[in-house]
PDB file of C-alpha atoms and ligand atoms in Angstrom:
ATOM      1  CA  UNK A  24       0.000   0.000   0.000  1.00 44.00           C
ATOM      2  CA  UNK A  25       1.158   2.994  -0.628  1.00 53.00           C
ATOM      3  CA  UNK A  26       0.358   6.179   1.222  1.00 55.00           C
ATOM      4  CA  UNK A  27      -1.108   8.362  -1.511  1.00 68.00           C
ATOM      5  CA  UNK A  28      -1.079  11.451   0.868  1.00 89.00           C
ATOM      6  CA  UNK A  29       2.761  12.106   0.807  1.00 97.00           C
ATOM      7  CA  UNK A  30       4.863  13.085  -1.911  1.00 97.00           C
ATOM      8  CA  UNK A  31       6.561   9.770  -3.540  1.00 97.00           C
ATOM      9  CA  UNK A  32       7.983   8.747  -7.359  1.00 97.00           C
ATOM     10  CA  UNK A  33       5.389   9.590 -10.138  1.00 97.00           C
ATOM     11  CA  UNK A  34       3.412  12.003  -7.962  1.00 97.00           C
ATOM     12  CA  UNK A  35       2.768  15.688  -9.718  1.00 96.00           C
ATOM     13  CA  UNK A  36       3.468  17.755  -6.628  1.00 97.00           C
ATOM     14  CA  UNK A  37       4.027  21.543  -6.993  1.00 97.00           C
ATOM     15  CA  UNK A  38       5.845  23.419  -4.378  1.00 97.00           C
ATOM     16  CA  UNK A  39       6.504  27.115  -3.568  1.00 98.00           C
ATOM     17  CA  UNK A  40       9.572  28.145  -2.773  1.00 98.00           C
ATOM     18  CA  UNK A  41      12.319  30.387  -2.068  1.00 98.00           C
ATOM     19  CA  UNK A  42      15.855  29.606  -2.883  1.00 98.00           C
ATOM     20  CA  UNK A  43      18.408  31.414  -0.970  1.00 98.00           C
ATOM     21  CA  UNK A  44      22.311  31.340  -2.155  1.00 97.00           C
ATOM     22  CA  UNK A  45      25.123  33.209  -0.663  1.00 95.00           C
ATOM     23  CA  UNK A  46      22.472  34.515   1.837  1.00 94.00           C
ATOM     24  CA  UNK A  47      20.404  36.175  -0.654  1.00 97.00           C
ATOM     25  CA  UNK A  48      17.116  35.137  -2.460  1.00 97.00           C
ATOM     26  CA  UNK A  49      18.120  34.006  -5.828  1.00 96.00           C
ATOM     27  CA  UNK A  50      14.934  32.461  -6.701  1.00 95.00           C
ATOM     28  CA  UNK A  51      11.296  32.304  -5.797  1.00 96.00           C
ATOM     29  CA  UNK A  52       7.898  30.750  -6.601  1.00 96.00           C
ATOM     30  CA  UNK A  53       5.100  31.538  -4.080  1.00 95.00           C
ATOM     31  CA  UNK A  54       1.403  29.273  -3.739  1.00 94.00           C
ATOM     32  CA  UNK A  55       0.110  30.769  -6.306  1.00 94.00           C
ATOM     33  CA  UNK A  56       2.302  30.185  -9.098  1.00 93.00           C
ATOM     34  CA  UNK A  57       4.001  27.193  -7.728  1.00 95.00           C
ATOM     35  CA  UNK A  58       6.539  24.756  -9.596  1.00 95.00           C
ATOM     36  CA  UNK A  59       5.059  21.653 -10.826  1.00 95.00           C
ATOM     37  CA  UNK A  60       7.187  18.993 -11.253  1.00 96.00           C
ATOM     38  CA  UNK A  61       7.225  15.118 -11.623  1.00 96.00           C
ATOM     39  CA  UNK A  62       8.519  13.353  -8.550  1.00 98.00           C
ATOM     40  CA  UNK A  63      11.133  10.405  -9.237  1.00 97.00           C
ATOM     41  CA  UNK A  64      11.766  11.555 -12.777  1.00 96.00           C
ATOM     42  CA  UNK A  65      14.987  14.002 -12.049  1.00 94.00           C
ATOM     43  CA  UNK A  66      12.660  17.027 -13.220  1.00 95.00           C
ATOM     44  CA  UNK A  67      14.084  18.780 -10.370  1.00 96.00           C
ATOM     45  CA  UNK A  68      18.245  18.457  -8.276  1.00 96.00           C
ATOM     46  CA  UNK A  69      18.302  15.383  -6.391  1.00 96.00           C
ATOM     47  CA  UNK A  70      18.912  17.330  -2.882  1.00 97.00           C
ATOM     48  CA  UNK A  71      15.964  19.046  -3.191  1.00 97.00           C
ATOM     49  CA  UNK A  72      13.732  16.129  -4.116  1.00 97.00           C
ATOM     50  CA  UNK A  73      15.277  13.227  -2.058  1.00 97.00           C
ATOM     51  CA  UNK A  74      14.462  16.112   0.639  1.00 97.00           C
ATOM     52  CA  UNK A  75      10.674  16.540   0.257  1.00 98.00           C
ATOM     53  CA  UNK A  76       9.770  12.655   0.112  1.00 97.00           C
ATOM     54  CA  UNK A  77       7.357  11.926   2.227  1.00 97.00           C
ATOM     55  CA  UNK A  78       5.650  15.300   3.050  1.00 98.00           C
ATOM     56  CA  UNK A  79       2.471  16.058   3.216  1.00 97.00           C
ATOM     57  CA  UNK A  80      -0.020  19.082   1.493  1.00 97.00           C
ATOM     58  CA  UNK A  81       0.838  22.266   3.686  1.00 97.00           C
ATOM     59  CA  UNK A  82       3.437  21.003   5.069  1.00 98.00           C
ATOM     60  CA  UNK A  83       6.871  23.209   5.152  1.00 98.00           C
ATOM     61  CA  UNK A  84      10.670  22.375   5.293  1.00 98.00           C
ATOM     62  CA  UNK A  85      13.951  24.432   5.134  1.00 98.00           C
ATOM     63  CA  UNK A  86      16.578  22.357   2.902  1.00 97.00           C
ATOM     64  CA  UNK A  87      20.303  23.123   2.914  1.00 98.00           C
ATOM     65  CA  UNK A  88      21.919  21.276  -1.137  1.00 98.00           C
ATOM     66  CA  UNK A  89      25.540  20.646  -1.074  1.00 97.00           C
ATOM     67  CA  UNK A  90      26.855  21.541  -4.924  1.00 96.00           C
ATOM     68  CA  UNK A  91      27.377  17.543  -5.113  1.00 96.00           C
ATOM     69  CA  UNK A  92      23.650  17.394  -5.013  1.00 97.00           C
ATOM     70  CA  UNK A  93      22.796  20.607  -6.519  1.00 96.00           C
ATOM     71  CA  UNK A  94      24.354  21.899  -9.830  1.00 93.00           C
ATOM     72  CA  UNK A  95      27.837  20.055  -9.373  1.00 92.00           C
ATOM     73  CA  UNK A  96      30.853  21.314  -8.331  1.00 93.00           C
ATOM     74  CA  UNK A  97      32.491  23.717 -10.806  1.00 91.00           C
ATOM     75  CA  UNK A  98      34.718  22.651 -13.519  1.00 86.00           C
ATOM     76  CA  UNK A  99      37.950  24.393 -14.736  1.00 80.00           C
ATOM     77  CA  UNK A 100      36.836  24.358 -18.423  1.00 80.00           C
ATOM     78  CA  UNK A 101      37.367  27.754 -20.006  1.00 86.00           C
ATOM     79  CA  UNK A 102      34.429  29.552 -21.206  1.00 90.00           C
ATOM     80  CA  UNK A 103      33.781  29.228 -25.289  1.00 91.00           C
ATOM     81  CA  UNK A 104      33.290  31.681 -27.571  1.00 94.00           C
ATOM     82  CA  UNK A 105      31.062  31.332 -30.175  1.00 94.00           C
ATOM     83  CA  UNK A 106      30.558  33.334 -33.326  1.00 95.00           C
ATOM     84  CA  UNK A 107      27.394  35.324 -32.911  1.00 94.00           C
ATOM     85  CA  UNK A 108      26.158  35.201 -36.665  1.00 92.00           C
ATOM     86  CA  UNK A 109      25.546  31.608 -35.323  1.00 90.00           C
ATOM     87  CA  UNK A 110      22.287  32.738 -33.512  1.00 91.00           C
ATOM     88  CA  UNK A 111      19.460  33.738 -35.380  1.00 90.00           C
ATOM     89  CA  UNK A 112      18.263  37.072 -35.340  1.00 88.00           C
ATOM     90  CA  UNK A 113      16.543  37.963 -32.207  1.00 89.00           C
ATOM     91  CA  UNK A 114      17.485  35.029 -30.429  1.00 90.00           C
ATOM     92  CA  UNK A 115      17.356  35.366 -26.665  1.00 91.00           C
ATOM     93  CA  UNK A 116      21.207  35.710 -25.083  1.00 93.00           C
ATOM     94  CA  UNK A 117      20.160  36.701 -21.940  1.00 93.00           C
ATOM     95  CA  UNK A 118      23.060  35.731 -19.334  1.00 92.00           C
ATOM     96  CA  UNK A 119      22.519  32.944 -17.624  1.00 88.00           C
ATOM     97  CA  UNK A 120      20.416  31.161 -20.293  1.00 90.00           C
ATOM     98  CA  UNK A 121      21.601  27.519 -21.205  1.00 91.00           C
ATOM     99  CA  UNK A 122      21.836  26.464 -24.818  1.00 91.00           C
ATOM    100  CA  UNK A 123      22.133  23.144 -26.235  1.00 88.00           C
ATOM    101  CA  UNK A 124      25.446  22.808 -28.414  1.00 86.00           C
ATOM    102  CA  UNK A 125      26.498  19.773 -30.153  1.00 85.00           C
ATOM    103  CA  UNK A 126      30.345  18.485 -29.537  1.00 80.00           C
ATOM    104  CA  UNK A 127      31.738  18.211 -32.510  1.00 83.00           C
ATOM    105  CA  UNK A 128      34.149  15.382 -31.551  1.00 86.00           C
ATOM    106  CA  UNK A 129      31.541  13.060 -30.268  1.00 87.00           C
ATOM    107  CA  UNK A 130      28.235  14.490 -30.954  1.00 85.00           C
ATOM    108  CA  UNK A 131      27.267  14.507 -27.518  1.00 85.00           C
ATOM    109  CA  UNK A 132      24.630  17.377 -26.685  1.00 86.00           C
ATOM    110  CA  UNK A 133      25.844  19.502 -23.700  1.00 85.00           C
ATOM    111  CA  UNK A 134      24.265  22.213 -21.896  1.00 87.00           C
ATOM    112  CA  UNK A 135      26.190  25.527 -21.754  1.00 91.00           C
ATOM    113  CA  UNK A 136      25.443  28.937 -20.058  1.00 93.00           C
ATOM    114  CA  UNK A 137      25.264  32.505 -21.627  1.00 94.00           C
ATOM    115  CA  UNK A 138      28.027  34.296 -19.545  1.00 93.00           C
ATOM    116  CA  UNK A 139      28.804  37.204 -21.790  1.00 94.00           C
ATOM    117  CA  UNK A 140      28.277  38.604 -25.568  1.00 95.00           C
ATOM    118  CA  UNK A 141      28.981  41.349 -27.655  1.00 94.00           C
ATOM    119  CA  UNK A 142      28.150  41.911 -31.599  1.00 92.00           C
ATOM    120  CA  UNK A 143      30.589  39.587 -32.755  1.00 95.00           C
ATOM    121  CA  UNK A 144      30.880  36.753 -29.746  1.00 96.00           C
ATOM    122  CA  UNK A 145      28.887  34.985 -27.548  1.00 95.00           C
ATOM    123  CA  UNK A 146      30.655  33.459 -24.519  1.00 95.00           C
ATOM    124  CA  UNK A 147      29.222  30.350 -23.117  1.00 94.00           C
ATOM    125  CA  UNK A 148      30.206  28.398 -20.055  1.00 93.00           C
ATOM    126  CA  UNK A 149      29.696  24.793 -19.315  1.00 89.00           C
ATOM    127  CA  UNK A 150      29.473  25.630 -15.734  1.00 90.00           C
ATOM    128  CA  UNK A 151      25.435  25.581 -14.177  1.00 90.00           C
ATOM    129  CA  UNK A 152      25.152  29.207 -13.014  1.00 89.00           C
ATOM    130  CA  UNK A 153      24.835  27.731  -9.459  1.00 93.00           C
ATOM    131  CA  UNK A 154      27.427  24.987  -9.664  1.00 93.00           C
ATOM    132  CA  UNK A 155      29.543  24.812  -6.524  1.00 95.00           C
ATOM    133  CA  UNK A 156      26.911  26.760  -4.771  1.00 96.00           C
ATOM    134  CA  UNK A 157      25.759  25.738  -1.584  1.00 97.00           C
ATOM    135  CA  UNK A 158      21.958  25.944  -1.816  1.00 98.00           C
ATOM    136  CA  UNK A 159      19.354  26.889   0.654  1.00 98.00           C
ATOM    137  CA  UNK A 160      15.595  26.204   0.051  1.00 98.00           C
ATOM    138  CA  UNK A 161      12.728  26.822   2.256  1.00 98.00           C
ATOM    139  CA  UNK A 162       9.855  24.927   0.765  1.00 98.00           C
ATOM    140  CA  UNK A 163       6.228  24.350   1.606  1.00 98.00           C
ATOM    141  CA  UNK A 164       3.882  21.649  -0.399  1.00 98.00           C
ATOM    142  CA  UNK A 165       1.179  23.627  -2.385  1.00 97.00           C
ATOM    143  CA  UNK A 166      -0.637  20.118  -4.250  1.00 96.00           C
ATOM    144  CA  UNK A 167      -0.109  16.841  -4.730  1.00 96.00           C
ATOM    145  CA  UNK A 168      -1.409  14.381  -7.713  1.00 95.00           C
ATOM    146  CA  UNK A 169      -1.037  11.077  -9.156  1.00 95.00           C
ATOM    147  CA  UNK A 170       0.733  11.460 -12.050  1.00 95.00           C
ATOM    148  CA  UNK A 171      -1.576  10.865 -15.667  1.00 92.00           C
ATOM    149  CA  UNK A 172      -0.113   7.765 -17.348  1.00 92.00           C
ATOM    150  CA  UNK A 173       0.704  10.371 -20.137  1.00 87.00           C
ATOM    151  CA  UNK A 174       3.105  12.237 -17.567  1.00 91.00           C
ATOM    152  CA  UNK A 175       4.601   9.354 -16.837  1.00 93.00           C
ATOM    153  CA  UNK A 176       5.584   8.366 -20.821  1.00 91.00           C
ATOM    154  CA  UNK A 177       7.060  11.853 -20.728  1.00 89.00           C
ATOM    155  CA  UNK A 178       8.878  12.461 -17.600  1.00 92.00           C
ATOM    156  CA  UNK A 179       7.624  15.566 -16.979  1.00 91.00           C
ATOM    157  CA  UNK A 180       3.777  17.341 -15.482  1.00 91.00           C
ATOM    158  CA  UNK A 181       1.369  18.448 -17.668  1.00 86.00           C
ATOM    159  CA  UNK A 182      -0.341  21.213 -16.937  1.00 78.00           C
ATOM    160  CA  UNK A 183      -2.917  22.229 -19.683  1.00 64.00           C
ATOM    161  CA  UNK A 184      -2.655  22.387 -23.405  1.00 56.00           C
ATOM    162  CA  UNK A 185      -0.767  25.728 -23.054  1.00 54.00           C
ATOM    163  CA  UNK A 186       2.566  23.491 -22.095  1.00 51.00           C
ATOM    164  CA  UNK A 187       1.916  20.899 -24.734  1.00 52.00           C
ATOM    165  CA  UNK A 188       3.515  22.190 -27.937  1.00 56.00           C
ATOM    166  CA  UNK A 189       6.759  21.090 -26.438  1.00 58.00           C
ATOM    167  CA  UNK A 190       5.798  17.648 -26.184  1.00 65.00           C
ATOM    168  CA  UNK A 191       3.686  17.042 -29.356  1.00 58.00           C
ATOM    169  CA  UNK A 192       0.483  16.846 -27.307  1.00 50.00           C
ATOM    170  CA  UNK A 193      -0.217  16.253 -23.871  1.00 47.00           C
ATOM    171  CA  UNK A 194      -4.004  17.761 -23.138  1.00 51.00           C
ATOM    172  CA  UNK A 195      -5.695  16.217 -20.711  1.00 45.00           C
TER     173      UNK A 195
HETATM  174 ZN1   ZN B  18       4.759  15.943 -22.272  1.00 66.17          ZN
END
């Protein structure tokens, strides 16, 4: 049996929260516009959701992420510039956005960060923004679902047709 009150793999739960790094707020997301994610599916850092397993609707919880089980520690790769006619016009390089790039050695897909550009360069880093951050969350358990078998196929929460196109469909 399991207890279908508490948060557990392949439950939607959304959360509000406020993320605090280097004793600041960094990030928020109060009750009413909450983060939805899919529990068990590594939607979210595995510090934060090993942490709320088990809680309950309304229930709160201050949670302290070590980098190892945040955003990594941080590598000593240089950043990489890239030639800025390779983004199309009007594409977003706000700092601090990731980008997919393709490595052209072994065609893996990495994730890199916008740290800087001008009109000619774009400087990307592989480094998470937060890597080797110590990260503080308090937390607080806005709703809780069973996950829709269609969530499930996916990996990821649904939440109305307005957050299907990325998925080729997933109204429910
Ligand atoms: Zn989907």
């Amino acid at each position: 049996m399991t207890n279908e009150n508490v948060v557990a793999d392949n439950k939607v739960v959304d959360i509000a929260y406020t993320l605090w790094v280097d004793d600041k707020v960094y990030d928020s997301s109060d009750a009413s516009d909450p983060l939805k994610y899919l529990h068990g599916h590594n939607n979210i850092i595995p510090g934060l959701e090993n942490a709320i397993v088990g809680m309950k609707i309304g229930e709160k919880k201050s949670v302290v992420v070590e980098p190892k089980d945040g955003y990594g520690e941080i590598s000593d790769d240089e950043p990489i510039s890239l030639d800025r006619s390779m983004f199309p016009a009007g594409f977003d390089l706000t700092v601090g956005n990731p980008l997919h790039l393709q490595d052209e050695d072994t065609e893996q897909i990495i994730t890199a960060y916008i740290v800087d550009y001008d009109d000619n360069v774009v400087k990307v880093d592989l480094n998470h923004p937060l890597a080797g951050k110590t990260l503080a969350f308090d937390i607080e358990v806005i709703d809780l679902r069973d996950a829709l078998p269609m969530e499930l196929r996916h990996g990821h929460p649904h939440t109305g047709c307005s957050s299907c196109a990325g998925c080729g469909g997933g109204c429910y």
